[in-house]
CSV table of C-alpha atoms and ligand atoms in Angstrom, one decimal:
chain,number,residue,atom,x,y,z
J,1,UNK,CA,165.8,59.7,65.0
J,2,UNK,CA,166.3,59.9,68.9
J,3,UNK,CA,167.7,63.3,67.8
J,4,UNK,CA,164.9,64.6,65.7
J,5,UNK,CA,162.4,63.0,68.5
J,6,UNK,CA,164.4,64.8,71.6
J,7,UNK,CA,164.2,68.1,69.4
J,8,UNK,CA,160.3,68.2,68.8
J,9,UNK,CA,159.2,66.8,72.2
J,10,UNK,CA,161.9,70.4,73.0
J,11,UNK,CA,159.8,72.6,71.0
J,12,UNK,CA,156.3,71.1,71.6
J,13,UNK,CA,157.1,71.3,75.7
J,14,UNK,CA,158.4,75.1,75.4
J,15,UNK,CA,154.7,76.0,73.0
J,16,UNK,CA,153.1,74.7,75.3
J,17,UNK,CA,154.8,76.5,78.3
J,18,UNK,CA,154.0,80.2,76.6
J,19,UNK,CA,150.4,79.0,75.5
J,20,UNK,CA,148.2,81.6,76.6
J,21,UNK,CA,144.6,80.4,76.0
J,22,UNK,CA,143.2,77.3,75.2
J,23,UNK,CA,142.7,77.9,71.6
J,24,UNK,CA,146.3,78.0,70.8
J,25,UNK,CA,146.7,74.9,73.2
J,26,UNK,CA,144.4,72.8,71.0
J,27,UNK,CA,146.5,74.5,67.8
J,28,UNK,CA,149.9,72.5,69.3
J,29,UNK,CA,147.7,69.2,70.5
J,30,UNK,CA,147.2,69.3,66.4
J,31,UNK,CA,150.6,69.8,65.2
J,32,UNK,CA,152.0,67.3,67.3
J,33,UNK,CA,149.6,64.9,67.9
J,34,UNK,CA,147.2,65.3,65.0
J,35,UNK,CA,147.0,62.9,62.1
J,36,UNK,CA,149.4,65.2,60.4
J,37,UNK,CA,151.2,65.9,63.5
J,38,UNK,CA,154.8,66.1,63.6
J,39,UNK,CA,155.2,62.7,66.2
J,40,UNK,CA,152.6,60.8,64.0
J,41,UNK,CA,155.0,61.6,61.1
J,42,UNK,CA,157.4,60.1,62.8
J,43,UNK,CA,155.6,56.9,63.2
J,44,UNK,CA,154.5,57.0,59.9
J,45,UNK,CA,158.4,56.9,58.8
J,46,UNK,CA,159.0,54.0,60.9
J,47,UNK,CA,159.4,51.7,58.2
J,48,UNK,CA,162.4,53.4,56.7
J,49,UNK,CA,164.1,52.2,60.6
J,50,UNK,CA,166.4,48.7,60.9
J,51,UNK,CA,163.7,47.0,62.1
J,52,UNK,CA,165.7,45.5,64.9
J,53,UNK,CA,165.4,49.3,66.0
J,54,UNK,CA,161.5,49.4,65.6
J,55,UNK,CA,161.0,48.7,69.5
J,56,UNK,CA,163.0,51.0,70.5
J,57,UNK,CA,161.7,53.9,68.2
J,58,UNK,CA,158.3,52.8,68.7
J,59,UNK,CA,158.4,52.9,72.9
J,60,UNK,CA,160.6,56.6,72.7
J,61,UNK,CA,157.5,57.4,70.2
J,62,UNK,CA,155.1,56.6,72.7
J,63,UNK,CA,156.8,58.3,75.6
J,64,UNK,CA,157.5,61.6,73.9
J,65,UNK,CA,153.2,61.5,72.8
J,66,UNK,CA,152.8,60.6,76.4
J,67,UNK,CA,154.7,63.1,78.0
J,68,UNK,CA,153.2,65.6,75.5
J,69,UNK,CA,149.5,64.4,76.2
J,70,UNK,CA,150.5,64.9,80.3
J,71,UNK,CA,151.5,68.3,79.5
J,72,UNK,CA,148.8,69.6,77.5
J,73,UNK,CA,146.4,67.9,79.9
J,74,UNK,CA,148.4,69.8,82.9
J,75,UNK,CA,148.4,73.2,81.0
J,76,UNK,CA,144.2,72.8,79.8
J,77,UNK,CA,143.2,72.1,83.4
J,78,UNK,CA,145.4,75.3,84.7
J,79,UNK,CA,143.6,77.1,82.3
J,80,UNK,CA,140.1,75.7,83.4
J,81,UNK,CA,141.3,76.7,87.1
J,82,UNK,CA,142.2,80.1,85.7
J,83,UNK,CA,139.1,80.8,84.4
J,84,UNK,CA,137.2,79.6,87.0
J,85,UNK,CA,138.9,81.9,90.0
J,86,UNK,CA,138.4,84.9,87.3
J,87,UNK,CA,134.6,84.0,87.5
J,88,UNK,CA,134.8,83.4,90.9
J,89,UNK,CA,136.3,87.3,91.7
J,90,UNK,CA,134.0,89.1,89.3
J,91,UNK,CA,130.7,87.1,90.8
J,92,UNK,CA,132.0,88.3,94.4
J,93,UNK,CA,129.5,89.2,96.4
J,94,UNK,CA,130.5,91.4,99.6
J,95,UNK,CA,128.2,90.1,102.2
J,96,UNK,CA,128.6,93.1,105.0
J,97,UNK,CA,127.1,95.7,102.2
J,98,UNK,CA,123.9,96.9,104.2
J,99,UNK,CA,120.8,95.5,102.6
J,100,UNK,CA,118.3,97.2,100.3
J,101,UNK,CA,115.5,98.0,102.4
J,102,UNK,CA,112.1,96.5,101.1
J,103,UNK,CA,109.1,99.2,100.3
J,104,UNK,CA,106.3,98.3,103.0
J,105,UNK,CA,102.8,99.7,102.9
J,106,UNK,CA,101.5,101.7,105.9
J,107,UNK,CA,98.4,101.3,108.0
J,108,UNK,CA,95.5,104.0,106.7
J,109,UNK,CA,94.5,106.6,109.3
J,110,UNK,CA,90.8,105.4,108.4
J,111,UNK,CA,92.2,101.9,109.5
J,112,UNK,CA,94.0,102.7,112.4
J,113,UNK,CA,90.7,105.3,113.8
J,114,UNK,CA,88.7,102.6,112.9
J,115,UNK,CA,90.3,99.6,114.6
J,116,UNK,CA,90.1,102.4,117.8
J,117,UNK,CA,86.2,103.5,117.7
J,118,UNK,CA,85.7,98.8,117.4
J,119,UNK,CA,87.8,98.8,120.4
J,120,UNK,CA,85.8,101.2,122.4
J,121,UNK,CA,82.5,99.7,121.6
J,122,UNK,CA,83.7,96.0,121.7
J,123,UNK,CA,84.8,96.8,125.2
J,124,UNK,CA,81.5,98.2,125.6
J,125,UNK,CA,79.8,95.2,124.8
J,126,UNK,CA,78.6,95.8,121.3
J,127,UNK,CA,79.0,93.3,118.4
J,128,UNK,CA,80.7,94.3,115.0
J,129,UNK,CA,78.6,93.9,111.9
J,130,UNK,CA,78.9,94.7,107.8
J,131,UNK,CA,76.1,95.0,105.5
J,132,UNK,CA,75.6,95.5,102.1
J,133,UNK,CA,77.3,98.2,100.1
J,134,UNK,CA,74.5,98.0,97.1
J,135,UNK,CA,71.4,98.4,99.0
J,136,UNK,CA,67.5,98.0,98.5
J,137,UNK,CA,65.8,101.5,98.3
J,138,UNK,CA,63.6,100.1,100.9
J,139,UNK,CA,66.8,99.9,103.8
J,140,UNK,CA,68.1,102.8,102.5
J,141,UNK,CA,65.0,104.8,103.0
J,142,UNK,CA,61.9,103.5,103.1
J,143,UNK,CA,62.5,101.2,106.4
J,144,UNK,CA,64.4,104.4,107.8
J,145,UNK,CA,61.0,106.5,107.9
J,146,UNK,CA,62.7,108.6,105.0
J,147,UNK,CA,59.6,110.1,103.0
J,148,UNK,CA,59.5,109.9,99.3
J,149,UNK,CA,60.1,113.6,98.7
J,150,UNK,CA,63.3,113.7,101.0
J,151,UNK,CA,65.8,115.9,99.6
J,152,UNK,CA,68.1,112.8,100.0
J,153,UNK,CA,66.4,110.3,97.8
J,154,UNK,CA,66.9,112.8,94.7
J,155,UNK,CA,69.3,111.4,92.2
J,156,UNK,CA,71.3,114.3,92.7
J,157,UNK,CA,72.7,112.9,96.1
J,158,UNK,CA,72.3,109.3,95.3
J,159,UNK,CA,73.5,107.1,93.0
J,160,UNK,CA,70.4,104.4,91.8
J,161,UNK,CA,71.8,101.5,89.8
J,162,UNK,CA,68.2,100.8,89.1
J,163,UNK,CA,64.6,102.2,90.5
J,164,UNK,CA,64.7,100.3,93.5
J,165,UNK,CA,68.7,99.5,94.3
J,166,UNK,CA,71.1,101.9,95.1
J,167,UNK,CA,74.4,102.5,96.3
J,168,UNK,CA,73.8,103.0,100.2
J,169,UNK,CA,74.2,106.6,100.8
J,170,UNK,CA,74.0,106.1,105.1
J,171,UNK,CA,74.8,102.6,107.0
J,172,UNK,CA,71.6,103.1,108.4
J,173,UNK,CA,70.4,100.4,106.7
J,174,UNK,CA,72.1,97.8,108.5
J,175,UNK,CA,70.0,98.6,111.5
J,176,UNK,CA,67.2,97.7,109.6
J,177,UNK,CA,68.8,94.2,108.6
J,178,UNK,CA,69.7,93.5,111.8
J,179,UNK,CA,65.8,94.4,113.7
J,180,UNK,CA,64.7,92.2,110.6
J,181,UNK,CA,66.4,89.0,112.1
J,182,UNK,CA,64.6,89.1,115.2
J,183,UNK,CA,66.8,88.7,117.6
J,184,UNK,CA,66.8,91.0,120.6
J,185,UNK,CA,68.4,93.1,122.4
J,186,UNK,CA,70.5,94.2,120.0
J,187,UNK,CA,74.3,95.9,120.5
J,188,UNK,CA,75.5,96.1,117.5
J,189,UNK,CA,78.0,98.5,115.2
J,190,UNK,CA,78.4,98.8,111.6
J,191,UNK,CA,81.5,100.2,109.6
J,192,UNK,CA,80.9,100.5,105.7
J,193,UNK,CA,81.5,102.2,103.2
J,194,UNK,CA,78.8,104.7,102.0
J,195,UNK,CA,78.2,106.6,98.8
J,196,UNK,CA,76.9,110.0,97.7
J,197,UNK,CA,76.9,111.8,94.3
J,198,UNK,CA,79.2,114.8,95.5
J,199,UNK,CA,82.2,116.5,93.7
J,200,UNK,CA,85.5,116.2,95.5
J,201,UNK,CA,86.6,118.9,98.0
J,202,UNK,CA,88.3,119.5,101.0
J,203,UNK,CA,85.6,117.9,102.8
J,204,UNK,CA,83.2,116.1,100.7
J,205,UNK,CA,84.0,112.7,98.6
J,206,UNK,CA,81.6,110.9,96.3
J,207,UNK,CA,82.3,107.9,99.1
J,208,UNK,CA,83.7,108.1,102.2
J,209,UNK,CA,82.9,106.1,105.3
J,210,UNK,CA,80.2,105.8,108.5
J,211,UNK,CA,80.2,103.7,111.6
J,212,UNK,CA,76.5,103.2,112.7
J,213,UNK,CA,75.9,102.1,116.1
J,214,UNK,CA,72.2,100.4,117.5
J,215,UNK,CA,71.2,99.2,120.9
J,216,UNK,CA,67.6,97.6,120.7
J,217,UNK,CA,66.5,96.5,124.3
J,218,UNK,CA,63.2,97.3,126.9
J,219,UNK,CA,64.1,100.2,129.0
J,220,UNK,CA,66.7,101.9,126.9
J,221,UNK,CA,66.2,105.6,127.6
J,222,UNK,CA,67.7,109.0,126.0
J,223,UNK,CA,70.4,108.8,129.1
J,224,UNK,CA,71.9,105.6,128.0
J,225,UNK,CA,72.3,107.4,124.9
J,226,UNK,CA,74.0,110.4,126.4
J,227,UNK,CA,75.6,108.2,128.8
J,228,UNK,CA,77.2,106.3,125.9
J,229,UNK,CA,78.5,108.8,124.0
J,230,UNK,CA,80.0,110.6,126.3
J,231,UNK,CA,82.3,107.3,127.6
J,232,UNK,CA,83.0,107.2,123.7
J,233,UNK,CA,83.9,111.0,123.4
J,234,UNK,CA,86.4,110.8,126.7
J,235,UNK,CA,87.8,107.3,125.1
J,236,UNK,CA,88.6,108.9,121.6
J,237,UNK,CA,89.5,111.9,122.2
J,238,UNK,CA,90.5,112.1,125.9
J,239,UNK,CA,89.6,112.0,129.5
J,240,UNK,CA,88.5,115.5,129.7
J,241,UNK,CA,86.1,115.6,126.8
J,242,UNK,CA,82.3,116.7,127.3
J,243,UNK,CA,80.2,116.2,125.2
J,244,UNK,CA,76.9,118.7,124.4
J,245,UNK,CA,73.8,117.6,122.2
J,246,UNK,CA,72.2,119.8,120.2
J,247,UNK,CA,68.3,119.4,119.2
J,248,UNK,CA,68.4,118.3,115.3
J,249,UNK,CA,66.2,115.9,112.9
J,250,UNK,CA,66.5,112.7,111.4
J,251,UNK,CA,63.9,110.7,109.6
J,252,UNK,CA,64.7,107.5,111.8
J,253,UNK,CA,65.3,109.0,115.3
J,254,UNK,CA,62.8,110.8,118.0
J,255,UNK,CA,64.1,113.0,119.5
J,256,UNK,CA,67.2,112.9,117.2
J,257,UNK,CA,70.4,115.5,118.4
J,258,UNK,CA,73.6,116.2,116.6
J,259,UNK,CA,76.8,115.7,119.1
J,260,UNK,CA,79.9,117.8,119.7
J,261,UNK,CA,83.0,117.4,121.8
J,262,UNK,CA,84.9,120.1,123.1
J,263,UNK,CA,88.0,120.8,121.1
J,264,UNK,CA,91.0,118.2,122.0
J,265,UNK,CA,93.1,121.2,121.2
J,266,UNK,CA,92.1,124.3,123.2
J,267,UNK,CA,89.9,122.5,125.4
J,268,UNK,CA,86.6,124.5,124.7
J,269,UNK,CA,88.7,127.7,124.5
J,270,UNK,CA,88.5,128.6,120.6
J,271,UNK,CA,90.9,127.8,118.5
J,272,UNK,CA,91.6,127.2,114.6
J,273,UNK,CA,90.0,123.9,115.0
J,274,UNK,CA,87.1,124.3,116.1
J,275,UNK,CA,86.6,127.7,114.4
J,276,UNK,CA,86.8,129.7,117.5
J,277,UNK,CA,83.7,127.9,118.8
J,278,UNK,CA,85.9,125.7,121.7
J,279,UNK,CA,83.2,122.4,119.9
J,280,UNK,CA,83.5,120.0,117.6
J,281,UNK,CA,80.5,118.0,115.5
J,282,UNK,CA,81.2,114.5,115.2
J,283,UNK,CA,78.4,112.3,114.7
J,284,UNK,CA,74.1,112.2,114.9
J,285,UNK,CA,72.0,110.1,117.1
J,286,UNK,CA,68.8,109.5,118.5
J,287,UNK,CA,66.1,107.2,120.1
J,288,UNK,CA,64.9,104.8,117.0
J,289,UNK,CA,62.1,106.4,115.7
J,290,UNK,CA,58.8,103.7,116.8
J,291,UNK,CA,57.9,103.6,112.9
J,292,UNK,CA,61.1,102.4,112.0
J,293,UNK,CA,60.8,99.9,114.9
J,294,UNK,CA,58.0,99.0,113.8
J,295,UNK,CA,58.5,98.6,110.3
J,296,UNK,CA,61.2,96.0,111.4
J,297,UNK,CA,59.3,94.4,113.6
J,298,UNK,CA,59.7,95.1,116.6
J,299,UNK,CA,57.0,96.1,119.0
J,300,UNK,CA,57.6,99.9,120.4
J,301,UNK,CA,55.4,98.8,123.3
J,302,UNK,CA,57.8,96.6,124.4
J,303,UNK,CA,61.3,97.8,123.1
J,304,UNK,CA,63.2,101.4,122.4
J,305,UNK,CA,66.3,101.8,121.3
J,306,UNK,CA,69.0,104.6,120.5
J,307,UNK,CA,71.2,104.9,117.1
J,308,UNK,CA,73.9,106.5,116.1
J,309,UNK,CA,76.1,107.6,112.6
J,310,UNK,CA,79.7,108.6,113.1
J,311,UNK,CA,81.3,109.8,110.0
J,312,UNK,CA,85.1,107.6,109.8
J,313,UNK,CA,86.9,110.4,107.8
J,314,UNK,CA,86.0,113.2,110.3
J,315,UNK,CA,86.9,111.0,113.1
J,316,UNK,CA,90.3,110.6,111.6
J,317,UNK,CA,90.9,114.0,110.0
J,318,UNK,CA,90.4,115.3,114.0
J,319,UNK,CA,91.9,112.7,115.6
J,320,UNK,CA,95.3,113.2,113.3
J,321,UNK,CA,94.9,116.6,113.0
J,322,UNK,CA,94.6,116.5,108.9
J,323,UNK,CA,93.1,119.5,106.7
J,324,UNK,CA,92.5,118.2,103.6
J,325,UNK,CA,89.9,114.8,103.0
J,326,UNK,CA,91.6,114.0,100.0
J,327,UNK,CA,94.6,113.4,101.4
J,328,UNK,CA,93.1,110.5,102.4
J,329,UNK,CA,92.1,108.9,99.6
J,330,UNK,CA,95.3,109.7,97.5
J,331,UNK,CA,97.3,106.3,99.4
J,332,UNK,CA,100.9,108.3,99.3
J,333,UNK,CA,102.4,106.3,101.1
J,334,UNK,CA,104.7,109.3,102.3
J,335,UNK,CA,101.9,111.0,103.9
J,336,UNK,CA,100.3,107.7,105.5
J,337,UNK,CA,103.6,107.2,106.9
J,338,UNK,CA,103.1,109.9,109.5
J,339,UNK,CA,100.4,108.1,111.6
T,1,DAH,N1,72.7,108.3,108.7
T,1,DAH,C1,72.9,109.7,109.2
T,1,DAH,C2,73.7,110.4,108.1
T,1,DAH,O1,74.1,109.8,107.2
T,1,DAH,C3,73.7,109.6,110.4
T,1,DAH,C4,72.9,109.2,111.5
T,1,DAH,C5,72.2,110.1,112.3
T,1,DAH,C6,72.8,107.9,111.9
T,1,DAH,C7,71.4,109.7,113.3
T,1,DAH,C8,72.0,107.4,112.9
T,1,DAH,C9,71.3,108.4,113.6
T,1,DAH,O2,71.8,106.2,113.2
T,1,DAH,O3,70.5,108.0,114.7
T,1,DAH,O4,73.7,111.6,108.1
């Protein structure tokens, strides 16, 4: 019996030693220890032993099943350990590989020309304002002195969501909200988004963008205008810039006058850029026409006033030197990059 014992604790200790997964493991846990196992055969023949030999049968019994549960219990946590380091090497992750570099937007030249023409004017005194992107006929045109056979009000040029409200083809308009409220003087500018039924070209978009400027008070004169413009011209585009204003007409102005600067790249000599002339257009103005002041409510006696409308796209297509308006509107971020 101590034999037969010696021999299957041999042969269960040297399976276990060339297991090579856990499956087969579990196989000899069964064939030893199982109910049909070879050691619980044993014990199951005990009654054929002198039973003054029982004890002694019965404790070797239990130390071979002991020593074989130690083993097996060895051998199933060295595989658990095994598997674990092969997780651990394939889920390596090398730390000093340089990162992935995030995809970040880019400011918009609109943005960034934008944010410059508000600094100029803030520092000049004047208060930022917004108004209203679907606008009353009435501050679109009527309040602006713009008569009711005007070329412009024609639904070719604007887009009417019904008779009387449209989408604001001029930020005009917000001069009129602001003379409405009352309070004077005014310094004020107004960047928004405007709206005109145009096809898509080089240089036209069905919306695009204006920066209206308004300075309400008693004794503003055509000089302040000029005077004004010019310290905006030489801001924007330089110390050297002049600035020359040409005679023109707008409903809302008298006397109204379209401004150029001479060309940041020749200087006034002629170039590509300013089409050989040495100027560049870049915005209308005028002294507030006294109908419109009026109209708002504002006494002429007593008050004048100069406007202005810069477009934001031609600002920007100068300023960054770009040929092509709808490169502005297209967002690659590859292009926006470059300012
Ligand atoms: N609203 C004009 C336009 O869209 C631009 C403009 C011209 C605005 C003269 C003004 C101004 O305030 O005085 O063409």
């Amino acid at each position: 019996m101590k034999e037969k014992l010696k021999a299957i604790v041999e042969e269960a200790l040297e399976k276990i030693k060339d297991s090579q997964e856990l499956d087969k493991l579990n196989e000899i846990r069964v064939a030893f220890l199982g109910k049909k196992g070879e050691l619980t055969e044993i014990l199951k023949s005990m009654k054929d032993v002198e039973p003054q030999e029982r004890p002694v049968i019965g404790q070797l019994v239990n130390e071979a099943r002991s020593i074989l549960e130690d083993n097996l219990d060895e051998k199933k946590k060295y595989f658990a350990q095994k598997l674990r380091r092969e997780q651990i090497l394939k889920e390596t992750i090398d730390v000093t590989l340089p990162a992935k570099k995030p995809m970040i937007g880019h400011r918009h030249p609109n943005s960034i020309a934008l944010e410059e023409v508000e600094r100029i004017f803030v520092g000049m005194g004047y208060e930022v304002v917004e108004g209203p992107e679907v606008e009353y006929d009435y501050y679109n045109f009527e309040a602006l002195n713009i008569p009711a056979n005007h070329p412009a009000r024609d639904e070719q040029d604007t887009f009417y969501v019904t008779g009387d409200i449209l989408l604001r083809t001029q930020t005009s308009p917000v001069q009129v909200r602001e003379m409405e409220k009352g309070r004077l003087p005014i310094r004020i500018i107004a960047p928004g988004r405007v709206f005109r039924s145009d096809a898509v070209d080089a240089t036209h978009s069905p919306s695009f963008h204006q920066i209206e400027g308004l300075v309400i008070d008693r004794n503003i004169t055509f000089a302040d205008l000029k005077g004004t413009l010019a310290e905006f011209a030489k801001q924007l585009f330089g110390e050297n810039t002049r600035v020359k204003f040409r005679p023109h007409h707008f409903p809302f102005t008298e006397p109204s006058a379209e401004v150029d600067v001479t060309c940041f790249k020749c200087q006034g000599e002629g170039c590509r850029f300013c089409k050989g002339s040495g100027w560049i257009e870049i915005l209308g103005c005028g002294m507030v026409h006294p109908r419109v002041l009026k109209m708002s409510g504002i006494d002429p006696k007593q008050y004048s006033g100069f406007a202005f409308g810069v477009g934001l796209e031609r600002i920007a297509l100068l300023k960054y030197e770009i040929d092509d308006m709808r490169l502005l509107y297209e967002n690659d971020v590859r292009f926006l990059k470059q300012f």
